[in-house]
Amino acid sequence: MGGEIMNCDTHNTESQGCNFIRETVTKIDKIQKEVICDSAGRCIACEASLFTSANNTIPVRFTCCCGTPFEALIGVTGATTSFFRIESIRCNRYVTLRLLEPTGGDPALTGTDYTVILDLDCVGTIQCFEPISVEVCTTSTTE
């Protein structure tokens, strides 16, 4: 009690029926998909407090259960990122993430063509950032 070390193989049985991180990821995915473009090219969202007419993405960062920040390679250059856009969720467990690349300018993050799949059972924390506009892929990531 009080000194237990959690690692990637340790699960907390007290929260077996509730996975707040999974619920949060699902909610973000739903909100992003509710953003639709009208004929003038402006975006309309049901959640006006989260999105403006220009924003369609809530950037997120994850930490694994063992405390390590989750990162992915941006192509084969060796550069990595820990910023992602939620694209889809499968089996209520696996989330397809689009890699967002830090630019050092304005906008601070830009979407890439790369994706990675993360097992939400391995996630310890999620951090959400201010909504941004990212060009949305037209190719489905759920097929």
PDB file of C-alpha atoms in Angstrom:
ATOM      1  CA  MET A   1       0.000   0.000   0.000  1.00  0.00           C
ATOM      2  CA  GLY A   2       1.446   3.341  -1.062  1.00  0.00           C
ATOM      3  CA  GLY A   3       4.666   1.835  -2.413  1.00  0.00           C
ATOM      4  CA  GLU A   4       3.385  -0.337  -5.239  1.00  0.00           C
ATOM      5  CA  ILE A   5       5.253   0.201  -8.485  1.00  0.00           C
ATOM      6  CA  MET A   6       3.080   0.134 -11.579  1.00  0.00           C
ATOM      7  CA  ASN A   7       4.617  -1.145 -14.792  1.00  0.00           C
ATOM      8  CA  CYS A   8       3.314  -2.097 -18.215  1.00  0.00           C
ATOM      9  CA  ASP A   9       2.248  -5.541 -16.948  1.00  0.00           C
ATOM     10  CA  THR A  10       0.426  -4.252 -13.835  1.00  0.00           C
ATOM     11  CA  HIS A  11      -3.291  -3.508 -13.974  1.00  0.00           C
ATOM     12  CA  ASN A  12      -5.401  -1.775 -11.353  1.00  0.00           C
ATOM     13  CA  THR A  13      -8.367  -4.054 -10.605  1.00  0.00           C
ATOM     14  CA  GLU A  14     -10.274  -1.223  -8.876  1.00  0.00           C
ATOM     15  CA  SER A  15     -11.026   0.429 -12.233  1.00  0.00           C
ATOM     16  CA  GLN A  16     -11.722  -2.676 -14.358  1.00  0.00           C
ATOM     17  CA  GLY A  17     -15.204  -1.487 -15.357  1.00  0.00           C
ATOM     18  CA  CYS A  18     -14.206   2.103 -16.149  1.00  0.00           C
ATOM     19  CA  ASN A  19     -11.538   3.358 -18.518  1.00  0.00           C
ATOM     20  CA  PHE A  20     -11.698   7.151 -18.468  1.00  0.00           C
ATOM     21  CA  ILE A  21      -8.884   7.474 -21.031  1.00  0.00           C
ATOM     22  CA  ARG A  22     -10.780   5.246 -23.474  1.00  0.00           C
ATOM     23  CA  GLU A  23     -13.965   7.274 -22.874  1.00  0.00           C
ATOM     24  CA  THR A  24     -12.051  10.520 -23.491  1.00  0.00           C
ATOM     25  CA  VAL A  25     -10.501   9.219 -26.727  1.00  0.00           C
ATOM     26  CA  THR A  26     -13.922   8.053 -27.927  1.00  0.00           C
ATOM     27  CA  LYS A  27     -15.473  11.446 -27.126  1.00  0.00           C
ATOM     28  CA  ILE A  28     -12.712  13.350 -28.974  1.00  0.00           C
ATOM     29  CA  ASP A  29     -13.093  11.034 -31.989  1.00  0.00           C
ATOM     30  CA  LYS A  30     -16.864  11.638 -32.016  1.00  0.00           C
ATOM     31  CA  ILE A  31     -16.514  15.416 -31.699  1.00  0.00           C
ATOM     32  CA  GLN A  32     -13.945  15.604 -34.507  1.00  0.00           C
ATOM     33  CA  LYS A  33     -16.198  13.540 -36.789  1.00  0.00           C
ATOM     34  CA  GLU A  34     -19.164  15.838 -36.061  1.00  0.00           C
ATOM     35  CA  VAL A  35     -17.304  18.731 -37.637  1.00  0.00           C
ATOM     36  CA  ILE A  36     -18.735  19.054 -41.123  1.00  0.00           C
ATOM     37  CA  CYS A  37     -17.950  21.492 -43.919  1.00  0.00           C
ATOM     38  CA  ASP A  38     -20.740  23.443 -45.523  1.00  0.00           C
ATOM     39  CA  SER A  39     -20.772  24.435 -49.198  1.00  0.00           C
ATOM     40  CA  ALA A  40     -18.729  27.584 -48.518  1.00  0.00           C
ATOM     41  CA  GLY A  41     -15.925  25.468 -47.063  1.00  0.00           C
ATOM     42  CA  ARG A  42     -16.483  26.693 -43.513  1.00  0.00           C
ATOM     43  CA  CYS A  43     -16.631  24.074 -40.771  1.00  0.00           C
ATOM     44  CA  ILE A  44     -19.627  23.726 -38.489  1.00  0.00           C
ATOM     45  CA  ALA A  45     -19.497  21.803 -35.205  1.00  0.00           C
ATOM     46  CA  CYS A  46     -21.981  20.761 -32.563  1.00  0.00           C
ATOM     47  CA  GLU A  47     -19.445  21.573 -29.847  1.00  0.00           C
ATOM     48  CA  ALA A  48     -18.929  25.300 -30.455  1.00  0.00           C
ATOM     49  CA  SER A  49     -16.985  25.632 -27.206  1.00  0.00           C
ATOM     50  CA  LEU A  50     -14.331  23.239 -28.521  1.00  0.00           C
ATOM     51  CA  PHE A  51     -14.179  24.232 -32.170  1.00  0.00           C
ATOM     52  CA  THR A  52     -14.269  27.469 -34.115  1.00  0.00           C
ATOM     53  CA  SER A  53     -15.043  27.608 -37.816  1.00  0.00           C
ATOM     54  CA  ALA A  54     -11.394  26.819 -38.522  1.00  0.00           C
ATOM     55  CA  ASN A  55     -10.567  24.084 -35.974  1.00  0.00           C
ATOM     56  CA  ASN A  56     -11.199  20.371 -36.497  1.00  0.00           C
ATOM     57  CA  THR A  57      -8.583  18.642 -34.323  1.00  0.00           C
ATOM     58  CA  ILE A  58      -7.859  18.264 -30.618  1.00  0.00           C
ATOM     59  CA  PRO A  59      -4.131  17.414 -30.437  1.00  0.00           C
ATOM     60  CA  VAL A  60      -3.319  14.784 -27.814  1.00  0.00           C
ATOM     61  CA  ARG A  61      -0.259  13.239 -26.131  1.00  0.00           C
ATOM     62  CA  PHE A  62      -0.184   9.880 -24.369  1.00  0.00           C
ATOM     63  CA  THR A  63       1.974   8.372 -21.637  1.00  0.00           C
ATOM     64  CA  CYS A  64       2.256   4.592 -21.384  1.00  0.00           C
ATOM     65  CA  CYS A  65       1.285   2.810 -18.146  1.00  0.00           C
ATOM     66  CA  CYS A  66       4.984   2.445 -17.338  1.00  0.00           C
ATOM     67  CA  GLY A  67       5.412   6.251 -17.439  1.00  0.00           C
ATOM     68  CA  THR A  68       7.172   6.532 -20.802  1.00  0.00           C
ATOM     69  CA  PRO A  69       5.855   9.173 -23.225  1.00  0.00           C
ATOM     70  CA  PHE A  70       4.356   7.534 -26.329  1.00  0.00           C
ATOM     71  CA  GLU A  71       6.241   8.599 -29.471  1.00  0.00           C
ATOM     72  CA  ALA A  72       6.181   7.543 -33.115  1.00  0.00           C
ATOM     73  CA  LEU A  73       8.608   7.906 -36.012  1.00  0.00           C
ATOM     74  CA  ILE A  74       7.760  10.493 -38.662  1.00  0.00           C
ATOM     75  CA  GLY A  75       8.701   8.453 -41.721  1.00  0.00           C
ATOM     76  CA  VAL A  76      12.193   6.959 -41.875  1.00  0.00           C
ATOM     77  CA  THR A  77      14.153  10.127 -41.093  1.00  0.00           C
ATOM     78  CA  GLY A  78      14.516   9.294 -37.403  1.00  0.00           C
ATOM     79  CA  ALA A  79      12.470  12.311 -36.296  1.00  0.00           C
ATOM     80  CA  THR A  80       9.769  11.509 -33.733  1.00  0.00           C
ATOM     81  CA  THR A  81       6.641  13.155 -32.399  1.00  0.00           C
ATOM     82  CA  SER A  82       4.479  12.732 -29.347  1.00  0.00           C
ATOM     83  CA  PHE A  83       1.559  14.793 -30.727  1.00  0.00           C
ATOM     84  CA  PHE A  84      -1.348  13.055 -32.456  1.00  0.00           C
ATOM     85  CA  ARG A  85      -4.802  13.487 -34.001  1.00  0.00           C
ATOM     86  CA  ILE A  86      -7.328  10.752 -33.189  1.00  0.00           C
ATOM     87  CA  GLU A  87      -8.495   9.267 -36.507  1.00  0.00           C
ATOM     88  CA  SER A  88     -10.531   6.194 -35.510  1.00  0.00           C
ATOM     89  CA  ILE A  89     -11.119   3.588 -32.805  1.00  0.00           C
ATOM     90  CA  ARG A  90     -11.456  -0.167 -33.349  1.00  0.00           C
ATOM     91  CA  CYS A  91     -12.772  -2.831 -30.987  1.00  0.00           C
ATOM     92  CA  ASN A  92     -13.168  -0.109 -28.341  1.00  0.00           C
ATOM     93  CA  ARG A  93      -9.452  -0.606 -27.653  1.00  0.00           C
ATOM     94  CA  TYR A  94      -7.180   0.289 -30.573  1.00  0.00           C
ATOM     95  CA  VAL A  95      -6.910   3.891 -31.718  1.00  0.00           C
ATOM     96  CA  THR A  96      -5.479   4.977 -35.061  1.00  0.00           C
ATOM     97  CA  LEU A  97      -3.533   8.196 -34.554  1.00  0.00           C
ATOM     98  CA  ARG A  98      -2.314  10.619 -37.204  1.00  0.00           C
ATOM     99  CA  LEU A  99       1.113  11.995 -36.385  1.00  0.00           C
ATOM    100  CA  LEU A 100       1.269  15.763 -35.871  1.00  0.00           C
ATOM    101  CA  GLU A 101       4.650  17.325 -36.495  1.00  0.00           C
ATOM    102  CA  PRO A 102       5.853  20.284 -34.404  1.00  0.00           C
ATOM    103  CA  THR A 103       6.806  23.139 -36.737  1.00  0.00           C
ATOM    104  CA  GLY A 104       8.324  25.674 -34.369  1.00  0.00           C
ATOM    105  CA  GLY A 105       6.154  28.324 -36.014  1.00  0.00           C
ATOM    106  CA  ASP A 106       2.531  29.178 -36.530  1.00  0.00           C
ATOM    107  CA  PRO A 107       0.747  26.816 -36.676  1.00  0.00           C
ATOM    108  CA  ALA A 108       2.734  24.988 -34.017  1.00  0.00           C
ATOM    109  CA  LEU A 109       1.626  21.564 -35.301  1.00  0.00           C
ATOM    110  CA  THR A 110       0.950  20.278 -38.790  1.00  0.00           C
ATOM    111  CA  GLY A 111      -0.628  17.007 -39.911  1.00  0.00           C
ATOM    112  CA  THR A 112       1.508  14.344 -41.579  1.00  0.00           C
ATOM    113  CA  ASP A 113       0.570  11.431 -43.847  1.00  0.00           C
ATOM    114  CA  TYR A 114       1.737   8.940 -41.200  1.00  0.00           C
ATOM    115  CA  THR A 115      -0.419   7.013 -38.731  1.00  0.00           C
ATOM    116  CA  VAL A 116       0.209   4.642 -35.841  1.00  0.00           C
ATOM    117  CA  ILE A 117      -2.100   2.307 -33.917  1.00  0.00           C
ATOM    118  CA  LEU A 118      -2.054   2.475 -30.112  1.00  0.00           C
ATOM    119  CA  ASP A 119      -3.496  -0.105 -27.691  1.00  0.00           C
ATOM    120  CA  LEU A 120      -5.484   1.939 -25.167  1.00  0.00           C
ATOM    121  CA  ASP A 121      -4.961  -0.779 -22.543  1.00  0.00           C
ATOM    122  CA  CYS A 122      -1.301   0.360 -22.443  1.00  0.00           C
ATOM    123  CA  VAL A 123      -2.090   4.055 -21.869  1.00  0.00           C
ATOM    124  CA  GLY A 124      -1.557   5.635 -18.458  1.00  0.00           C
ATOM    125  CA  THR A 125      -2.329   9.290 -19.250  1.00  0.00           C
ATOM    126  CA  ILE A 126      -3.746  11.476 -21.997  1.00  0.00           C
ATOM    127  CA  GLN A 127      -3.085  15.195 -22.356  1.00  0.00           C
ATOM    128  CA  CYS A 128      -5.294  17.336 -24.594  1.00  0.00           C
ATOM    129  CA  PHE A 129      -4.304  20.638 -26.192  1.00  0.00           C
ATOM    130  CA  GLU A 130      -6.111  23.624 -27.673  1.00  0.00           C
ATOM    131  CA  PRO A 131      -8.026  22.738 -30.869  1.00  0.00           C
ATOM    132  CA  ILE A 132      -6.262  23.414 -34.167  1.00  0.00           C
ATOM    133  CA  SER A 133      -6.993  23.070 -37.855  1.00  0.00           C
ATOM    134  CA  VAL A 134      -5.427  20.096 -39.626  1.00  0.00           C
ATOM    135  CA  GLU A 135      -6.064  19.013 -43.201  1.00  0.00           C
ATOM    136  CA  VAL A 136      -8.170  15.870 -42.854  1.00  0.00           C
ATOM    137  CA  CYS A 137      -7.166  12.787 -44.849  1.00  0.00           C
ATOM    138  CA  THR A 138      -9.711  11.719 -47.434  1.00  0.00           C
ATOM    139  CA  THR A 139      -8.539   8.099 -47.332  1.00  0.00           C
ATOM    140  CA  SER A 140     -10.384   6.084 -44.694  1.00  0.00           C
ATOM    141  CA  THR A 141      -8.344   4.814 -41.747  1.00  0.00           C
ATOM    142  CA  THR A 142     -11.132   2.530 -40.536  1.00  0.00           C
ATOM    143  CA  GLU A 143     -11.282   0.000 -43.378  1.00  0.00           C
TER     144      GLU A 143
END
